């Protein structure tokens, strides 16, 4: 179906919904690389005006990637909740934006409506929104998940303790874990990206973290971010797998490039559930995403990178994850060129994920060859804190020495909690208080002899 808009004597035509979405997307380098972006600022604005008048029902009848060619499209259509959609079924994309921003649309209504919202609807409305709109709506979308603690409660903010090491050295990893725990990090997960994906190496790391967790009765969960096939093999051997991790994309072809499909994720999901390791909940999946992954795999089908990203959230939503993390600036400047583009993409991802009912976190990050710096990350971290982001990363010195990119440090999380009055996951905060790491207000105690003794105890 073609979409037209006339300004004066000039007629703008967009040949299909896929093209209209791409042309309406705020500018980023990845869409230019894919040659799908608007050719001028005027064309982008016209596309946004045209998109605003598209009824939401159109998204249920015009697939941007054909149903018969893509299992993600089939998932989106087959799992759509028509009853939940009724609240917004009469709206256009522009009317949907107004509905989301209205005072009457609260957390309860957003949660009730989420199963009726498709990823393409979420992506479309985000293209009409200013940054403050993305923040305001995401703030209303509370999403709570549980395993050994409770993540996503209002007024709370968690971190993934990321103790990566370029050779998986146990002492180096242990030092980073201790550093993070003493800084109050790790309530989302203690998650290691392994340098090697061999089952033996992954098992070694799983046992190491689990021994530490049990020894000190830490109410958190662990994850070694190996490929899902490795995790599945170990789960079937009753290894101490808390969370099953996988990177996912928004097209079947993208996921094929990762060596996965929906059936494989389902098998791993069921195997991890069967271990029954959660104490207060059974959200056992951890997914990571990022704008540009489909383009990087030459698997975008002419769809803009932000819409592809939103489609990945349909995959995540099916498996009731504990955590979903958009690693927003990790792929590089070919996809998000500078700090401005990274900030916008992160706010879009967080908004779309939350709108679809997902427990969104963001890796506030950039690569060293991008036109971005730590000031950009400070700005983004603060905006995400205001928007109600569930978690970010905690990395020693904000510099991941294994993956070679810049993220957020343990102290960045301390800053955000202090200025916004946010608390850790409640079960984790109680443990921190018991260990003498934080005071009754959740503030880190002065580093001194007590922390040295505690560190000695951990070692």
Tab-separated table of C-alpha atoms in Angstrom:
chain	number	residue	atom	x	y	z
A	1	UNK	CA	0.000	0.000	0.000
A	2	UNK	CA	1.413	3.400	-0.974
A	3	UNK	CA	1.233	6.457	1.286
A	4	UNK	CA	1.146	9.998	-0.136
A	5	UNK	CA	1.335	13.508	1.256
A	6	UNK	CA	1.221	16.760	-0.688
A	7	UNK	CA	2.886	20.025	0.309
A	8	UNK	CA	2.146	22.827	-2.163
A	9	UNK	CA	2.737	21.363	-5.591
A	10	UNK	CA	5.123	18.646	-4.399
A	11	UNK	CA	3.786	15.137	-3.842
A	12	UNK	CA	5.704	12.826	-1.526
A	13	UNK	CA	5.059	9.125	-2.003
A	14	UNK	CA	6.165	6.263	0.237
A	15	UNK	CA	5.690	2.945	-1.504
A	16	UNK	CA	4.838	0.852	1.547
A	17	UNK	CA	4.702	0.899	5.348
A	18	UNK	CA	8.290	-0.320	5.616
A	19	UNK	CA	9.515	2.641	3.582
A	20	UNK	CA	7.370	5.110	5.493
A	21	UNK	CA	8.731	3.865	8.843
A	22	UNK	CA	12.303	4.152	7.611
A	23	UNK	CA	11.867	7.651	6.204
A	24	UNK	CA	10.161	8.841	9.408
A	25	UNK	CA	12.963	7.591	11.645
A	26	UNK	CA	15.249	10.207	13.246
A	27	UNK	CA	18.542	10.299	11.380
A	28	UNK	CA	21.273	7.799	12.219
A	29	UNK	CA	24.329	6.574	10.366
A	30	UNK	CA	23.162	2.961	10.122
A	31	UNK	CA	20.031	3.855	8.151
A	32	UNK	CA	22.129	5.941	5.774
A	33	UNK	CA	24.521	3.015	5.366
A	34	UNK	CA	21.514	0.825	4.539
A	35	UNK	CA	20.199	3.531	2.138
A	36	UNK	CA	16.759	3.507	3.748
A	37	UNK	CA	16.722	6.905	5.503
A	38	UNK	CA	15.029	10.098	4.350
A	39	UNK	CA	16.979	12.020	1.708
A	40	UNK	CA	16.359	15.358	3.421
A	41	UNK	CA	15.109	16.828	6.663
A	42	UNK	CA	11.944	17.931	4.835
A	43	UNK	CA	11.237	14.401	3.603
A	44	UNK	CA	11.701	13.075	7.148
A	45	UNK	CA	9.174	15.545	8.547
A	46	UNK	CA	6.690	14.778	5.773
A	47	UNK	CA	7.096	11.062	6.499
A	48	UNK	CA	6.403	11.687	10.175
A	49	UNK	CA	3.291	13.725	9.332
A	50	UNK	CA	2.118	10.944	7.017
A	51	UNK	CA	2.878	8.239	9.577
A	52	UNK	CA	0.875	10.100	12.223
A	53	UNK	CA	-2.289	9.569	10.151
A	54	UNK	CA	-1.835	5.808	9.681
A	55	UNK	CA	-4.419	3.783	11.678
A	56	UNK	CA	-2.921	1.257	14.096
A	57	UNK	CA	-5.077	-1.447	12.498
A	58	UNK	CA	-2.946	-1.160	9.358
A	59	UNK	CA	-0.021	-2.706	11.233
A	60	UNK	CA	-2.033	-5.903	11.670
A	61	UNK	CA	-2.704	-6.174	7.932
A	62	UNK	CA	0.525	-4.956	6.301
A	63	UNK	CA	3.596	-6.928	7.384
A	64	UNK	CA	6.896	-5.119	6.832
A	65	UNK	CA	8.586	-8.531	6.387
A	66	UNK	CA	6.312	-11.148	4.755
A	67	UNK	CA	4.553	-13.568	7.104
A	68	UNK	CA	5.554	-16.626	5.096
A	69	UNK	CA	9.246	-15.647	5.009
A	70	UNK	CA	9.954	-14.690	8.622
A	71	UNK	CA	9.160	-16.484	11.877
A	72	UNK	CA	9.387	-13.233	13.858
A	73	UNK	CA	6.580	-11.794	11.749
A	74	UNK	CA	4.575	-14.963	12.368
A	75	UNK	CA	5.236	-14.657	16.098
A	76	UNK	CA	4.087	-11.033	16.132
A	77	UNK	CA	0.870	-11.751	14.240
A	78	UNK	CA	-0.002	-15.115	15.809
A	79	UNK	CA	0.602	-13.951	19.402
A	80	UNK	CA	-1.205	-10.626	19.044
A	81	UNK	CA	-3.822	-10.133	21.765
A	82	UNK	CA	-6.851	-8.658	20.010
A	83	UNK	CA	-8.712	-8.110	23.277
A	84	UNK	CA	-5.876	-6.023	24.744
A	85	UNK	CA	-5.734	-4.091	21.471
A	86	UNK	CA	-9.346	-2.901	21.807
A	87	UNK	CA	-8.370	0.059	23.998
A	88	UNK	CA	-6.334	1.576	21.149
A	89	UNK	CA	-7.857	-0.066	18.054
A	90	UNK	CA	-9.570	3.111	16.832
A	91	UNK	CA	-6.426	5.246	17.032
A	92	UNK	CA	-3.951	6.444	14.438
A	93	UNK	CA	-0.240	6.513	15.243
A	94	UNK	CA	-0.561	10.200	16.138
A	95	UNK	CA	-3.624	9.502	18.280
A	96	UNK	CA	-1.696	6.690	19.965
A	97	UNK	CA	1.012	9.187	20.940
A	98	UNK	CA	-1.595	11.486	22.486
A	99	UNK	CA	-3.165	8.527	24.320
A	100	UNK	CA	0.186	7.443	25.747
A	101	UNK	CA	0.959	10.942	27.017
A	102	UNK	CA	-2.468	11.571	28.561
A	103	UNK	CA	-2.822	11.629	32.340
A	104	UNK	CA	-5.594	9.037	32.146
A	105	UNK	CA	-3.220	6.453	30.674
A	106	UNK	CA	-1.531	5.088	33.777
A	107	UNK	CA	0.689	2.127	34.647
A	108	UNK	CA	-2.225	-0.259	35.060
A	109	UNK	CA	-3.741	0.612	31.677
A	110	UNK	CA	-0.362	0.404	29.918
A	111	UNK	CA	0.284	-3.039	31.374
A	112	UNK	CA	-3.175	-4.218	30.335
A	113	UNK	CA	-2.713	-2.907	26.794
A	114	UNK	CA	0.879	-4.099	26.222
A	115	UNK	CA	-0.028	-7.520	24.706
A	116	UNK	CA	-2.095	-5.715	22.069
A	117	UNK	CA	0.772	-3.482	20.938
A	118	UNK	CA	2.962	-4.840	18.147
A	119	UNK	CA	6.649	-3.892	17.890
A	120	UNK	CA	5.970	-1.955	14.683
A	121	UNK	CA	3.287	0.121	16.456
A	122	UNK	CA	5.754	0.902	19.238
A	123	UNK	CA	8.492	1.799	16.756
A	124	UNK	CA	6.105	3.974	14.740
A	125	UNK	CA	4.884	6.049	17.651
A	126	UNK	CA	8.422	6.490	18.971
A	127	UNK	CA	9.353	8.173	15.670
A	128	UNK	CA	6.804	10.917	16.417
A	129	UNK	CA	8.052	11.557	19.935
A	130	UNK	CA	10.561	13.968	21.405
A	131	UNK	CA	13.066	12.645	23.920
A	132	UNK	CA	10.969	13.985	26.791
A	133	UNK	CA	7.936	12.090	25.449
A	134	UNK	CA	9.916	8.838	25.385
A	135	UNK	CA	11.010	9.450	28.972
A	136	UNK	CA	7.573	10.456	30.253
A	137	UNK	CA	5.788	7.395	28.850
A	138	UNK	CA	8.518	4.904	29.780
A	139	UNK	CA	8.374	6.227	33.342
A	140	UNK	CA	4.745	5.081	33.528
A	141	UNK	CA	5.530	1.570	32.230
A	142	UNK	CA	6.514	-0.295	35.376
A	143	UNK	CA	7.742	-3.848	34.657
A	144	UNK	CA	8.659	-6.067	37.621
A	145	UNK	CA	10.500	-9.402	37.437
A	146	UNK	CA	11.796	-11.842	40.048
A	147	UNK	CA	14.294	-14.670	40.521
A	148	UNK	CA	16.152	-14.359	43.842
A	149	UNK	CA	15.308	-10.688	44.222
A	150	UNK	CA	12.795	-8.195	42.856
A	151	UNK	CA	13.819	-5.979	39.940
A	152	UNK	CA	11.889	-3.013	38.546
A	153	UNK	CA	9.985	-1.750	41.568
A	154	UNK	CA	9.145	1.944	41.509
A	155	UNK	CA	11.918	3.953	43.145
A	156	UNK	CA	14.445	1.148	42.708
A	157	UNK	CA	17.327	0.759	40.281
A	158	UNK	CA	19.614	-2.236	39.745
A	159	UNK	CA	22.953	-3.017	38.149
A	160	UNK	CA	24.544	-5.943	36.385
A	161	UNK	CA	27.965	-6.571	37.899
A	162	UNK	CA	30.100	-7.287	34.799
A	163	UNK	CA	33.506	-8.673	35.917
A	164	UNK	CA	34.877	-9.645	32.493
A	165	UNK	CA	38.479	-10.733	32.026
A	166	UNK	CA	40.348	-11.242	28.717
A	167	UNK	CA	41.612	-14.703	29.756
A	168	UNK	CA	38.805	-15.698	32.157
A	169	UNK	CA	41.343	-15.526	34.981
A	170	UNK	CA	39.533	-16.552	38.170
A	171	UNK	CA	41.495	-14.175	40.414
A	172	UNK	CA	40.891	-11.234	38.102
A	173	UNK	CA	37.178	-11.999	37.906
A	174	UNK	CA	36.960	-12.488	41.681
A	175	UNK	CA	38.661	-9.145	42.304
A	176	UNK	CA	36.153	-7.373	40.069
A	177	UNK	CA	33.207	-9.129	41.734
A	178	UNK	CA	34.422	-8.101	45.193
A	179	UNK	CA	35.006	-4.538	44.025
A	180	UNK	CA	31.473	-4.445	42.636
A	181	UNK	CA	29.789	-5.965	45.692
A	182	UNK	CA	31.602	-3.535	47.990
A	183	UNK	CA	30.235	-0.729	45.814
A	184	UNK	CA	26.697	-2.108	46.023
A	185	UNK	CA	26.620	-3.500	42.478
A	186	UNK	CA	25.146	-6.798	41.314
A	187	UNK	CA	21.458	-6.874	42.219
A	188	UNK	CA	20.319	-7.378	38.592
A	189	UNK	CA	22.823	-10.159	37.978
A	190	UNK	CA	26.485	-11.047	38.304
A	191	UNK	CA	27.081	-11.684	34.621
A	192	UNK	CA	30.332	-12.685	32.926
A	193	UNK	CA	31.007	-12.539	29.191
A	194	UNK	CA	33.348	-15.516	28.834
A	195	UNK	CA	36.496	-15.156	26.747
A	196	UNK	CA	35.910	-18.670	25.449
A	197	UNK	CA	32.605	-20.464	24.892
A	198	UNK	CA	33.789	-23.983	25.688
A	199	UNK	CA	31.449	-25.894	28.034
A	200	UNK	CA	34.333	-26.663	30.417
A	201	UNK	CA	35.329	-22.997	30.725
A	202	UNK	CA	31.735	-21.873	31.178
A	203	UNK	CA	31.117	-24.566	33.813
A	204	UNK	CA	34.200	-23.392	35.682
A	205	UNK	CA	32.860	-19.831	35.831
A	206	UNK	CA	29.338	-20.938	36.769
A	207	UNK	CA	30.639	-22.948	39.704
A	208	UNK	CA	32.884	-20.120	40.822
A	209	UNK	CA	30.061	-17.553	40.991
A	210	UNK	CA	27.632	-20.016	42.539
A	211	UNK	CA	30.100	-20.982	45.263
A	212	UNK	CA	30.581	-17.312	46.132
A	213	UNK	CA	26.841	-16.663	46.110
A	214	UNK	CA	26.077	-19.591	48.380
A	215	UNK	CA	28.991	-18.951	50.734
A	216	UNK	CA	27.799	-15.440	51.496
A	217	UNK	CA	24.082	-16.036	50.910
A	218	UNK	CA	23.853	-13.248	48.319
A	219	UNK	CA	20.264	-12.730	47.097
A	220	UNK	CA	21.088	-12.273	43.438
A	221	UNK	CA	21.434	-14.379	40.307
A	222	UNK	CA	24.403	-15.332	38.164
A	223	UNK	CA	24.865	-15.735	34.436
A	224	UNK	CA	27.711	-16.695	32.139
A	225	UNK	CA	26.813	-15.169	28.794
A	226	UNK	CA	27.750	-18.142	26.635
A	227	UNK	CA	25.910	-19.126	23.473
A	228	UNK	CA	22.524	-20.618	24.216
A	229	UNK	CA	23.583	-24.047	22.924
A	230	UNK	CA	26.397	-24.157	25.486
A	231	UNK	CA	24.048	-23.118	28.271
A	232	UNK	CA	21.486	-25.709	27.164
A	233	UNK	CA	24.104	-28.463	27.209
A	234	UNK	CA	25.160	-27.491	30.726
A	235	UNK	CA	21.590	-27.069	31.992
A	236	UNK	CA	20.819	-30.594	30.803
A	237	UNK	CA	23.752	-31.749	32.965
A	238	UNK	CA	22.217	-29.972	35.988
A	239	UNK	CA	24.915	-27.264	36.065
A	240	UNK	CA	24.269	-24.256	38.355
A	241	UNK	CA	22.589	-22.194	35.603
A	242	UNK	CA	20.468	-19.403	37.063
A	243	UNK	CA	19.766	-17.428	33.898
A	244	UNK	CA	19.955	-18.501	30.261
A	245	UNK	CA	21.448	-15.804	28.034
A	246	UNK	CA	21.220	-15.093	24.325
A	247	UNK	CA	21.673	-12.160	21.951
A	248	UNK	CA	18.610	-11.811	19.731
A	249	UNK	CA	17.552	-9.832	16.668
A	250	UNK	CA	14.349	-8.716	15.010
A	251	UNK	CA	14.377	-10.928	11.926
A	252	UNK	CA	14.600	-14.666	11.412
A	253	UNK	CA	17.677	-14.180	9.263
A	254	UNK	CA	19.415	-12.121	11.965
A	255	UNK	CA	18.793	-14.835	14.525
A	256	UNK	CA	20.028	-17.445	12.069
A	257	UNK	CA	23.308	-15.514	11.914
A	258	UNK	CA	23.469	-15.878	15.712
A	259	UNK	CA	22.925	-19.628	15.348
A	260	UNK	CA	19.473	-19.585	16.900
A	261	UNK	CA	15.755	-19.778	16.170
A	262	UNK	CA	12.592	-19.634	18.263
A	263	UNK	CA	12.457	-23.406	18.749
A	264	UNK	CA	15.983	-23.458	20.186
A	265	UNK	CA	15.220	-20.598	22.575
A	266	UNK	CA	12.083	-22.427	23.713
A	267	UNK	CA	14.077	-25.594	24.379
A	268	UNK	CA	16.669	-23.705	26.438
A	269	UNK	CA	13.937	-21.775	28.266
A	270	UNK	CA	12.217	-24.974	29.339
A	271	UNK	CA	15.510	-26.602	30.375
A	272	UNK	CA	16.444	-23.598	32.534
A	273	UNK	CA	12.980	-23.458	34.100
A	274	UNK	CA	13.275	-27.152	34.979
A	275	UNK	CA	16.326	-26.448	37.152
A	276	UNK	CA	13.978	-24.556	39.491
A	277	UNK	CA	16.734	-22.414	41.012
A	278	UNK	CA	14.739	-19.241	41.627
A	279	UNK	CA	13.559	-18.592	45.163
A	280	UNK	CA	10.925	-15.866	44.695
A	281	UNK	CA	10.252	-16.043	40.940
A	282	UNK	CA	10.868	-17.957	37.731
A	283	UNK	CA	11.965	-15.316	35.204
A	284	UNK	CA	15.011	-17.197	33.909
A	285	UNK	CA	15.959	-15.578	30.573
A	286	UNK	CA	18.433	-12.771	29.893
A	287	UNK	CA	18.402	-11.257	26.394
A	288	UNK	CA	20.631	-8.633	24.816
A	289	UNK	CA	19.842	-6.590	21.727
A	290	UNK	CA	21.180	-3.551	19.895
A	291	UNK	CA	20.260	-1.312	16.984
A	292	UNK	CA	22.279	-2.275	13.930
A	293	UNK	CA	22.583	-6.026	14.487
A	294	UNK	CA	20.283	-6.868	11.569
A	295	UNK	CA	22.115	-4.512	9.224
A	296	UNK	CA	25.440	-5.908	10.404
A	297	UNK	CA	24.211	-9.403	9.481
A	298	UNK	CA	22.806	-8.163	6.136
A	299	UNK	CA	19.453	-9.390	7.411
A	300	UNK	CA	17.368	-6.213	7.705
A	301	UNK	CA	15.133	-6.697	4.622
A	302	UNK	CA	15.193	-2.942	4.006
A	303	UNK	CA	13.704	-2.219	7.455
A	304	UNK	CA	15.217	0.647	9.450
A	305	UNK	CA	17.385	-0.372	12.384
A	306	UNK	CA	15.121	0.981	15.114
A	307	UNK	CA	12.112	-0.951	13.842
A	308	UNK	CA	14.257	-4.099	13.557
A	309	UNK	CA	15.286	-3.542	17.164
A	310	UNK	CA	11.681	-3.239	18.320
A	311	UNK	CA	10.869	-6.524	16.571
A	312	UNK	CA	13.547	-8.243	18.646
A	313	UNK	CA	11.432	-7.374	21.697
A	314	UNK	CA	8.688	-9.654	20.379
A	315	UNK	CA	11.148	-12.522	20.702
A	316	UNK	CA	12.091	-11.479	24.237
A	317	UNK	CA	8.467	-10.998	25.317
A	318	UNK	CA	7.563	-14.581	24.446
A	319	UNK	CA	9.964	-16.015	27.037
A	320	UNK	CA	9.171	-13.924	30.153
A	321	UNK	CA	12.743	-12.669	30.740
A	322	UNK	CA	14.190	-11.399	33.982
A	323	UNK	CA	16.349	-8.914	32.072
A	324	UNK	CA	16.467	-7.401	28.589
A	325	UNK	CA	19.459	-5.217	27.810
A	326	UNK	CA	19.952	-3.025	24.760
A	327	UNK	CA	23.721	-2.675	24.314
A	328	UNK	CA	23.090	0.594	22.635
A	329	UNK	CA	26.487	1.953	21.554
A	330	UNK	CA	28.441	-1.287	21.319
A	331	UNK	CA	28.297	-2.054	17.588
A	332	UNK	CA	29.973	1.208	16.619
A	333	UNK	CA	29.665	4.517	14.758
A	334	UNK	CA	28.697	2.822	11.492
A	335	UNK	CA	25.268	2.384	13.115
A	336	UNK	CA	25.114	5.116	15.772
A	337	UNK	CA	27.667	7.756	14.878
A	338	UNK	CA	27.877	10.028	17.900
A	339	UNK	CA	26.605	10.769	21.387
A	340	UNK	CA	23.431	12.402	20.086
A	341	UNK	CA	22.473	9.311	18.076
A	342	UNK	CA	23.368	6.944	20.924
A	343	UNK	CA	21.250	8.896	23.412
A	344	UNK	CA	18.259	8.997	21.085
A	345	UNK	CA	18.531	5.282	20.264
A	346	UNK	CA	18.768	4.316	23.927
A	347	UNK	CA	15.665	6.302	24.849
A	348	UNK	CA	13.788	4.747	21.896
A	349	UNK	CA	14.838	1.218	22.864
A	350	UNK	CA	13.945	1.697	26.507
A	351	UNK	CA	10.576	3.212	25.600
A	352	UNK	CA	9.649	0.514	23.062
A	353	UNK	CA	10.710	-2.328	25.343
A	354	UNK	CA	8.810	-0.982	28.323
A	355	UNK	CA	5.729	-0.265	26.185
A	356	UNK	CA	5.748	-3.900	25.070
A	357	UNK	CA	5.944	-5.060	28.691
A	358	UNK	CA	9.648	-5.880	28.992
A	359	UNK	CA	12.047	-5.363	31.931
A	360	UNK	CA	14.409	-3.072	30.039
A	361	UNK	CA	17.936	-2.200	30.958
A	362	UNK	CA	20.482	-0.292	28.907
A	363	UNK	CA	24.217	-0.725	28.541
A	364	UNK	CA	25.097	2.971	28.509
A	365	UNK	CA	28.136	2.570	26.310
A	366	UNK	CA	30.223	3.574	23.307
A	367	UNK	CA	33.233	2.322	21.381
A	368	UNK	CA	36.447	4.317	21.359
A	369	UNK	CA	36.166	5.185	17.654
A	370	UNK	CA	32.693	6.742	18.046
A	371	UNK	CA	32.166	10.506	18.322
A	372	UNK	CA	31.076	10.143	21.953
A	373	UNK	CA	32.605	10.494	25.377
A	374	UNK	CA	31.832	9.983	29.053
A	375	UNK	CA	29.927	13.261	29.285
A	376	UNK	CA	27.445	11.868	26.743
A	377	UNK	CA	27.132	8.742	28.863
A	378	UNK	CA	26.544	10.804	32.022
A	379	UNK	CA	23.722	12.591	30.223
A	380	UNK	CA	22.196	9.336	29.001
A	381	UNK	CA	22.528	7.607	32.371
A	382	UNK	CA	20.687	10.476	34.060
A	383	UNK	CA	17.922	10.504	31.442
A	384	UNK	CA	17.439	6.751	31.802
A	385	UNK	CA	17.272	7.060	35.571
A	386	UNK	CA	14.488	9.619	35.198
A	387	UNK	CA	12.761	7.316	32.677
A	388	UNK	CA	12.652	4.416	35.148
A	389	UNK	CA	15.236	2.144	33.515
A	390	UNK	CA	15.402	-1.179	35.368
A	391	UNK	CA	19.177	-1.610	35.325
A	392	UNK	CA	22.507	-0.626	33.772
A	393	UNK	CA	25.981	-2.169	33.789
A	394	UNK	CA	28.551	-1.965	36.553
A	395	UNK	CA	32.119	-2.360	35.271
A	396	UNK	CA	35.414	-1.630	37.055
A	397	UNK	CA	36.446	1.870	36.005
A	398	UNK	CA	33.733	1.805	33.292
A	399	UNK	CA	36.303	0.158	30.966
A	400	UNK	CA	35.601	-3.404	29.876
A	401	UNK	CA	39.083	-4.882	29.413
A	402	UNK	CA	37.771	-7.974	27.614
A	403	UNK	CA	35.190	-6.503	25.216
A	404	UNK	CA	37.186	-3.259	24.770
A	405	UNK	CA	34.433	-0.672	25.063
A	406	UNK	CA	33.386	2.030	27.521
A	407	UNK	CA	30.342	1.538	29.744
A	408	UNK	CA	29.238	2.594	33.240
A	409	UNK	CA	31.229	2.083	36.427
A	410	UNK	CA	30.128	1.011	39.899
A	411	UNK	CA	30.401	4.661	40.949
A	412	UNK	CA	28.117	5.827	38.138
A	413	UNK	CA	25.325	3.776	39.707
A	414	UNK	CA	26.086	5.292	43.112
A	415	UNK	CA	25.741	8.743	41.553
A	416	UNK	CA	22.386	7.943	39.989
A	417	UNK	CA	20.936	6.464	43.164
A	418	UNK	CA	22.099	9.477	45.148
A	419	UNK	CA	20.769	12.237	42.898
A	420	UNK	CA	17.451	10.527	42.110
A	421	UNK	CA	16.826	8.885	45.484
A	422	UNK	CA	16.757	5.367	44.058
A	423	UNK	CA	17.286	2.151	46.000
A	424	UNK	CA	18.709	-1.289	45.236
A	425	UNK	CA	16.482	-4.321	44.819
A	426	UNK	CA	15.025	-4.652	48.342
A	427	UNK	CA	16.348	-8.152	49.099
A	428	UNK	CA	19.825	-7.168	47.925
A	429	UNK	CA	19.781	-3.943	49.925
A	430	UNK	CA	18.971	-5.873	53.084
A	431	UNK	CA	21.985	-8.084	52.408
A	432	UNK	CA	24.201	-5.034	51.832
A	433	UNK	CA	23.062	-3.607	55.163
A	434	UNK	CA	23.699	-6.892	56.936
A	435	UNK	CA	27.236	-6.975	55.529
A	436	UNK	CA	27.929	-3.388	56.596
A	437	UNK	CA	28.340	-2.203	53.019
A	438	UNK	CA	25.477	0.328	53.082
A	439	UNK	CA	23.734	2.180	55.879
A	440	UNK	CA	20.028	2.180	56.719
A	441	UNK	CA	19.399	4.693	53.914
A	442	UNK	CA	21.114	2.504	51.350
A	443	UNK	CA	24.149	4.772	51.078
A	444	UNK	CA	27.597	3.187	50.752
A	445	UNK	CA	29.515	3.432	54.018
A	446	UNK	CA	32.852	5.218	54.077
A	447	UNK	CA	35.541	2.952	52.657
A	448	UNK	CA	37.963	2.047	55.430
A	449	UNK	CA	38.990	-0.723	57.782
A	450	UNK	CA	35.546	-2.341	57.768
A	451	UNK	CA	35.617	-2.689	53.992
A	452	UNK	CA	39.165	-4.072	54.115
A	453	UNK	CA	38.085	-6.734	56.595
A	454	UNK	CA	35.067	-7.570	54.452
A	455	UNK	CA	37.247	-7.846	51.351
A	456	UNK	CA	39.603	-10.137	53.234
A	457	UNK	CA	36.630	-12.268	54.212
A	458	UNK	CA	35.486	-12.566	50.595
A	459	UNK	CA	38.972	-13.605	49.483
